[in-house]
PDB file of C-alpha atoms in Angstrom:
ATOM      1  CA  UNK A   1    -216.320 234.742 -25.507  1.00  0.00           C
ATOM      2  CA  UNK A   2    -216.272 232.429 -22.683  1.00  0.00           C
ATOM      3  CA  UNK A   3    -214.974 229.099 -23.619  1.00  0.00           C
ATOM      4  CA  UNK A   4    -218.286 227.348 -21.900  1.00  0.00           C
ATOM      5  CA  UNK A   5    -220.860 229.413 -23.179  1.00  0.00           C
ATOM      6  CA  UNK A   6    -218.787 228.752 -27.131  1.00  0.00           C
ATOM      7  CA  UNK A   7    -219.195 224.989 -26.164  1.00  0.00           C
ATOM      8  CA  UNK A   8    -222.567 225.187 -24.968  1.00  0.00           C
ATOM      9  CA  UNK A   9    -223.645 227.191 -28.458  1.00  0.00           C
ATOM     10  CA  UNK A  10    -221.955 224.603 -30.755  1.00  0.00           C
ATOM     11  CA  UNK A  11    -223.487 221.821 -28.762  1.00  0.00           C
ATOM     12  CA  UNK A  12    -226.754 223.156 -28.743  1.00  0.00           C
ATOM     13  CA  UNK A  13    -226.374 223.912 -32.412  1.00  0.00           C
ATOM     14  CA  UNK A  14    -224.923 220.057 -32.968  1.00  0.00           C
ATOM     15  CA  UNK A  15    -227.967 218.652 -31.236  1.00  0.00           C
ATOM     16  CA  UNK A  16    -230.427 220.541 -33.254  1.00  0.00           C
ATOM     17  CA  UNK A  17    -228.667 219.105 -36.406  1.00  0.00           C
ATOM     18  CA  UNK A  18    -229.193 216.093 -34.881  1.00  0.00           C
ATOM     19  CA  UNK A  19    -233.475 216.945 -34.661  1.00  0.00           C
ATOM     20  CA  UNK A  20    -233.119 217.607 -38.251  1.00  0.00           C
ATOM     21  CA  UNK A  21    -231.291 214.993 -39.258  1.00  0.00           C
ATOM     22  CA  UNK A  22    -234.555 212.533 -37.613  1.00  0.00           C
ATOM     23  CA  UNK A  23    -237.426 214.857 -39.429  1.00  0.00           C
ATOM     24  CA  UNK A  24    -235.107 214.268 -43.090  1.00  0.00           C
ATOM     25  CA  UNK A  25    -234.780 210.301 -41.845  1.00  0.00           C
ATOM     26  CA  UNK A  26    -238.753 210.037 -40.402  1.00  0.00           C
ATOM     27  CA  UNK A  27    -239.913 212.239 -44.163  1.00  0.00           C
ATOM     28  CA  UNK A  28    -237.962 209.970 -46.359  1.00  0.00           C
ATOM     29  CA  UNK A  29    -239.663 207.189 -44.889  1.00  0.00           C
ATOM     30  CA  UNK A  30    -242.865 208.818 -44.987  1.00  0.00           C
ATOM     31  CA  UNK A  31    -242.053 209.476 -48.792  1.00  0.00           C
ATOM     32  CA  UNK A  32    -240.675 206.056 -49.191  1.00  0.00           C
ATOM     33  CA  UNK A  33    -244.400 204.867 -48.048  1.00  0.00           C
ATOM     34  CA  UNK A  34    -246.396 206.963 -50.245  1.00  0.00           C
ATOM     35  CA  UNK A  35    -243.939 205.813 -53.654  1.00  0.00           C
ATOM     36  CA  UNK A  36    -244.666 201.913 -52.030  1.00  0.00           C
ATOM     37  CA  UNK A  37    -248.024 202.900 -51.446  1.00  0.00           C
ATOM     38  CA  UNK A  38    -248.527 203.829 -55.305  1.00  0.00           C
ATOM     39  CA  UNK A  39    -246.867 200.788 -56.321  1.00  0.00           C
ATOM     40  CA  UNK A  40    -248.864 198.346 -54.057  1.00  0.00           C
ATOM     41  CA  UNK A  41    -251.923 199.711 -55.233  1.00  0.00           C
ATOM     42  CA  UNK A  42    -251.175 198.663 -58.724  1.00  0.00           C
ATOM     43  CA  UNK A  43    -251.956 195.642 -57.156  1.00  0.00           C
ATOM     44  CA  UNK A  44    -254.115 195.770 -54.766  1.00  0.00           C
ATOM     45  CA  UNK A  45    -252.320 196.535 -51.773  1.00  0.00           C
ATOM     46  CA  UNK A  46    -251.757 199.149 -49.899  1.00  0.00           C
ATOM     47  CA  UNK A  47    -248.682 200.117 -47.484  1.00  0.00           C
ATOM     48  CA  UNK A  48    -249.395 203.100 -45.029  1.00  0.00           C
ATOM     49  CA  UNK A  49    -247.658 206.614 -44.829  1.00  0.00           C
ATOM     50  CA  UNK A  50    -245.770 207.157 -40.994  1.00  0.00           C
ATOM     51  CA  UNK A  51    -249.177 208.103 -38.306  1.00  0.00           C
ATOM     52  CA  UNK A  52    -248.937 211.076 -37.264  1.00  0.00           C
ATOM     53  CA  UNK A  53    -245.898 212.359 -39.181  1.00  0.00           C
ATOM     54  CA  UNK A  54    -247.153 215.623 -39.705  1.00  0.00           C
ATOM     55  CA  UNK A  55    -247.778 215.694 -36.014  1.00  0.00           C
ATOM     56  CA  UNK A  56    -243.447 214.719 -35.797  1.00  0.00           C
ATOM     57  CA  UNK A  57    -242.138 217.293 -37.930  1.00  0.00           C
ATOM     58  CA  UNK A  58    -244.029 219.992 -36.803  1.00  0.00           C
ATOM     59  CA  UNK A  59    -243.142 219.273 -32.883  1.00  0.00           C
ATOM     60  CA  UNK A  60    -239.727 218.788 -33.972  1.00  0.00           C
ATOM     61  CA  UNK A  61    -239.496 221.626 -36.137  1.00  0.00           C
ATOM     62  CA  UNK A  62    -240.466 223.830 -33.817  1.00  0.00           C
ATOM     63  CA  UNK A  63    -237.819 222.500 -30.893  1.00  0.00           C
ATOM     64  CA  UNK A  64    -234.806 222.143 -34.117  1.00  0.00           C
ATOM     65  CA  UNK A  65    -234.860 225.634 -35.844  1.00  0.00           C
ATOM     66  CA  UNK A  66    -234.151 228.115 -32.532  1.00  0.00           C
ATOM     67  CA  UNK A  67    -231.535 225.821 -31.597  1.00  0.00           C
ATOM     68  CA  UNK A  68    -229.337 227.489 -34.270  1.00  0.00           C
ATOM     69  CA  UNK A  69    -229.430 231.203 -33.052  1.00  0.00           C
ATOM     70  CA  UNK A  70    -226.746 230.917 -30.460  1.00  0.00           C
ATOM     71  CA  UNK A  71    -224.389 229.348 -32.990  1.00  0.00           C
ATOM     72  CA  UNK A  72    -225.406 231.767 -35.073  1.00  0.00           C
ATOM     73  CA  UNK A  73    -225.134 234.446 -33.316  1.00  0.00           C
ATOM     74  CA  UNK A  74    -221.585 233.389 -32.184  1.00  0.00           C
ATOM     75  CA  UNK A  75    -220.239 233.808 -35.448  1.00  0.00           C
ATOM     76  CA  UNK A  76    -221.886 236.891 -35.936  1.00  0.00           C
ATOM     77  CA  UNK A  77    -223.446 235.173 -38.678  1.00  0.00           C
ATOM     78  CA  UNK A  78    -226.951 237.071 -39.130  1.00  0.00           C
ATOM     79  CA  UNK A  79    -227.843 239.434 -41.714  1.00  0.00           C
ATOM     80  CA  UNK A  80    -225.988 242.623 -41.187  1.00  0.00           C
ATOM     81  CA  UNK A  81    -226.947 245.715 -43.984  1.00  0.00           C
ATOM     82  CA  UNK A  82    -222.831 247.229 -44.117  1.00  0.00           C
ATOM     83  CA  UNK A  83    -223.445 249.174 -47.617  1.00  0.00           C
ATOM     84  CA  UNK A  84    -223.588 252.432 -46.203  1.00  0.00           C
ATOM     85  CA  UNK A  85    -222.708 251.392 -42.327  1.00  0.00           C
ATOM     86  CA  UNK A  86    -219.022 251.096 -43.957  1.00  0.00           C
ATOM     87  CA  UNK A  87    -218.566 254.995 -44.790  1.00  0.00           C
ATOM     88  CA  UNK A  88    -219.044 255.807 -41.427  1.00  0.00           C
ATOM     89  CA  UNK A  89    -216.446 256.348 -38.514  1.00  0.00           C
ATOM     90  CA  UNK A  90    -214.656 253.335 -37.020  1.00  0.00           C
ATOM     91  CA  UNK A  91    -216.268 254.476 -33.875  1.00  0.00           C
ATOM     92  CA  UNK A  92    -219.696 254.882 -35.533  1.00  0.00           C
ATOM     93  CA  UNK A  93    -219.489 251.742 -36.575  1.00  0.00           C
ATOM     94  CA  UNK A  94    -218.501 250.056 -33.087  1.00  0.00           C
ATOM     95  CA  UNK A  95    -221.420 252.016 -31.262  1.00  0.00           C
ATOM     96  CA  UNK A  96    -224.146 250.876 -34.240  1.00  0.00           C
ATOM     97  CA  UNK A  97    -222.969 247.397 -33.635  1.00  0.00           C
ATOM     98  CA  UNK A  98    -222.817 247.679 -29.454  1.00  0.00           C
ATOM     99  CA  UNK A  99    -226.480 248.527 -30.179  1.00  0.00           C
ATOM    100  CA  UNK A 100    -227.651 246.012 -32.292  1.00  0.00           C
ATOM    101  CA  UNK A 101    -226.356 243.431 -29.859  1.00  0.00           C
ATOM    102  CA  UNK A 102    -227.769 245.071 -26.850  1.00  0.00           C
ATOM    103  CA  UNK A 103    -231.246 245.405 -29.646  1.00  0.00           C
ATOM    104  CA  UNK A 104    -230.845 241.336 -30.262  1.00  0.00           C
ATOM    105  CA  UNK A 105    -230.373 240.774 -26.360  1.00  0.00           C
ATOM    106  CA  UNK A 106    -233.205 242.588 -25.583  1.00  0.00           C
ATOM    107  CA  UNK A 107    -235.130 240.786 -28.651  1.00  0.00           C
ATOM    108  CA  UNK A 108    -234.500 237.512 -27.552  1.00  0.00           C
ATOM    109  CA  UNK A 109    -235.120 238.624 -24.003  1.00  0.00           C
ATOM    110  CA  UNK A 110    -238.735 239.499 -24.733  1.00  0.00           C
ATOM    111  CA  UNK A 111    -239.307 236.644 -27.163  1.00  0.00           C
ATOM    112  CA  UNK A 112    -238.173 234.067 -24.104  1.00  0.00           C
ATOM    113  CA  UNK A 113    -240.737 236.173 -22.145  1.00  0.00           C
ATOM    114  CA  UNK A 114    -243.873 235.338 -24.474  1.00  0.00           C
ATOM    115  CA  UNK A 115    -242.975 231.680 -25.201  1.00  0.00           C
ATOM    116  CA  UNK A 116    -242.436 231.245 -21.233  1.00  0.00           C
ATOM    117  CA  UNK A 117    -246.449 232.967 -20.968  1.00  0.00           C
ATOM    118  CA  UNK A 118    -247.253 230.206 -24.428  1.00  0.00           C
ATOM    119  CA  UNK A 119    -245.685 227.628 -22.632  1.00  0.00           C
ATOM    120  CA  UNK A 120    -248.002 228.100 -19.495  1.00  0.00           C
ATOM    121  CA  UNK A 121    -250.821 228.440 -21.638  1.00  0.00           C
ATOM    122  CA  UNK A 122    -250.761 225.199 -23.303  1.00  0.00           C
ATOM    123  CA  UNK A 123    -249.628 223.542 -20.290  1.00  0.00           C
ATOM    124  CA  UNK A 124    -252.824 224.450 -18.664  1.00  0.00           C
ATOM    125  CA  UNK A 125    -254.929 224.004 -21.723  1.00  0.00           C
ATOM    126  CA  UNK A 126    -253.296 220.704 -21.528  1.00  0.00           C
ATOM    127  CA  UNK A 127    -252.655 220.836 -25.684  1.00  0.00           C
ATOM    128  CA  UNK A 128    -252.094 217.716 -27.638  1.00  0.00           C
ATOM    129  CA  UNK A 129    -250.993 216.715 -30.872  1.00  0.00           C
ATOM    130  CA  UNK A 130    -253.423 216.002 -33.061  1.00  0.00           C
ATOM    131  CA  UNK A 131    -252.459 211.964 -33.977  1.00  0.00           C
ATOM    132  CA  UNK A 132    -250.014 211.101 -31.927  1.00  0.00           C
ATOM    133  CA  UNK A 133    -251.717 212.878 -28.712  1.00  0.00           C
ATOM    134  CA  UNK A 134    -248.511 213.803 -27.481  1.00  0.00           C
ATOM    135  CA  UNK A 135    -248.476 217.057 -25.138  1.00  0.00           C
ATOM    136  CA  UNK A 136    -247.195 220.236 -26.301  1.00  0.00           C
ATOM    137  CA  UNK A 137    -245.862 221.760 -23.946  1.00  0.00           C
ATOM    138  CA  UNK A 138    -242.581 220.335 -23.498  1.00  0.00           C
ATOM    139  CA  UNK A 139    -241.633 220.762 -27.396  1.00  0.00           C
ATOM    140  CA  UNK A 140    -241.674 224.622 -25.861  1.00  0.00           C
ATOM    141  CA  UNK A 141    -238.613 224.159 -23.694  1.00  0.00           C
ATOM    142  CA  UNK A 142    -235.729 223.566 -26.089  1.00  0.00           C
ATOM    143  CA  UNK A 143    -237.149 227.313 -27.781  1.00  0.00           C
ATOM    144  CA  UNK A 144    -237.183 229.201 -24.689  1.00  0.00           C
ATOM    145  CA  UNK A 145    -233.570 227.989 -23.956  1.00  0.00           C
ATOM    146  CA  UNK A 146    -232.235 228.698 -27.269  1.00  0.00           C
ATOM    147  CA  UNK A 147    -233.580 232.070 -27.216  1.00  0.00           C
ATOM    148  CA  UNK A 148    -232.305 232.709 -23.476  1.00  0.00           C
ATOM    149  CA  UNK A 149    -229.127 231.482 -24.622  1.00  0.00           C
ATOM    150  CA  UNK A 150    -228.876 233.680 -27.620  1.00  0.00           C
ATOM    151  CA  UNK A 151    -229.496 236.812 -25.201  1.00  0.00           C
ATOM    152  CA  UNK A 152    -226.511 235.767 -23.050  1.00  0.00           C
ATOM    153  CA  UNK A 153    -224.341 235.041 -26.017  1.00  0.00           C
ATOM    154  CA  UNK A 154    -225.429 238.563 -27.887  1.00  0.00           C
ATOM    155  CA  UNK A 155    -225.104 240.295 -23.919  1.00  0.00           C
ATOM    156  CA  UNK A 156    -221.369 238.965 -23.745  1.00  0.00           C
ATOM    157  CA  UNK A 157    -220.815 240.012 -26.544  1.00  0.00           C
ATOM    158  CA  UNK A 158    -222.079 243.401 -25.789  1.00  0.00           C
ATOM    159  CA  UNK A 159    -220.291 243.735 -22.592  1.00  0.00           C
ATOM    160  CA  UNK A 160    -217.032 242.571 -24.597  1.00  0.00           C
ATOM    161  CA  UNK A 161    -217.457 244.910 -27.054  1.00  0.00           C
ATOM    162  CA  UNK A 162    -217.501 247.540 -24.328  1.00  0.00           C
ATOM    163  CA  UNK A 163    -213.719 247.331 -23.698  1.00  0.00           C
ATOM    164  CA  UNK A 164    -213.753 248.447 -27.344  1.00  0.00           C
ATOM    165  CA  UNK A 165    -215.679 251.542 -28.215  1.00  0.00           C
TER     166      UNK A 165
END
């Protein structure tokens, strides 16, 4: 594996763990509100939940949990079914996996596709969140690299495997 593309896929990773680490911060505050909120009212007060919170997490979301396929895909960490893969030929085995990265290449390949097309769509429909009227459109872009990304890292190593079979 290329030593930039393996920096590129832990750094994307990293910065998605970053993404999550803000929704966990932005929903214990929000829960930190609603406990004050119950509290307050025992008294006549009130103290307001986060605006548009919902609106937050699911943008944020959305951008955080692709982020992780490259890494993930890296490591080779995805669900593999080996119970019966493992009785077959060493060479069996190499071809079956030299097409399931080629399958998750193409996969992600097609997936990039259709969120380019949803991407367009909302831009033009000019789509807003709901509370915080923040466009959606750009919450698209961090997806459509992490899936393009995970197609070159599965595609190297497809093409690396090649030198293999």
């Amino acid at each position: 594996m290329p030593a930039l593309m393996e920096k590129l896929a832990i750094g994307w990773a990293l910065l998605g763990g970053v993404l999550l680490i803000a929704i966990v911060l932005v929903t214990a505050v929000n829960v930190g509100a609603f406990g004050l909120d119950r509290l307050a009212g025992l008294f006549g007060g009130a103290v307001p939940g986060l605006p548009g919170y919902e609106d937050f997490v699911r943008l944020a979301i959305s951008a955080a949990a692709p982020m992780f396929f490259p890494y993930c895909q890296l490591r080779r960490g995805h669900v593999a079914v080996d119970i019966f893969v493992s009785h077959f030929s060493l060479r069996t085995q190499r071809r079956l996996d030299r097409f399931s990265l080629l399958a998750i290449a193409v996969m992600a390949l097609f997936l990039t596709y259709w969120l380019i097309l949803g991407l367009g769509e909302t831009y033009s429909d000019g789509a807003l969140s709901r509370v915080l009227g923040w466009p959606e459109w750009p919450f698209y872009l961090p997806g459509i690299a992490s899936l393009a990304l995970w197609a070159l890292v599965a595609l190297t190593q497809f093409f690396k495997a090649d030198a293999h079979v």
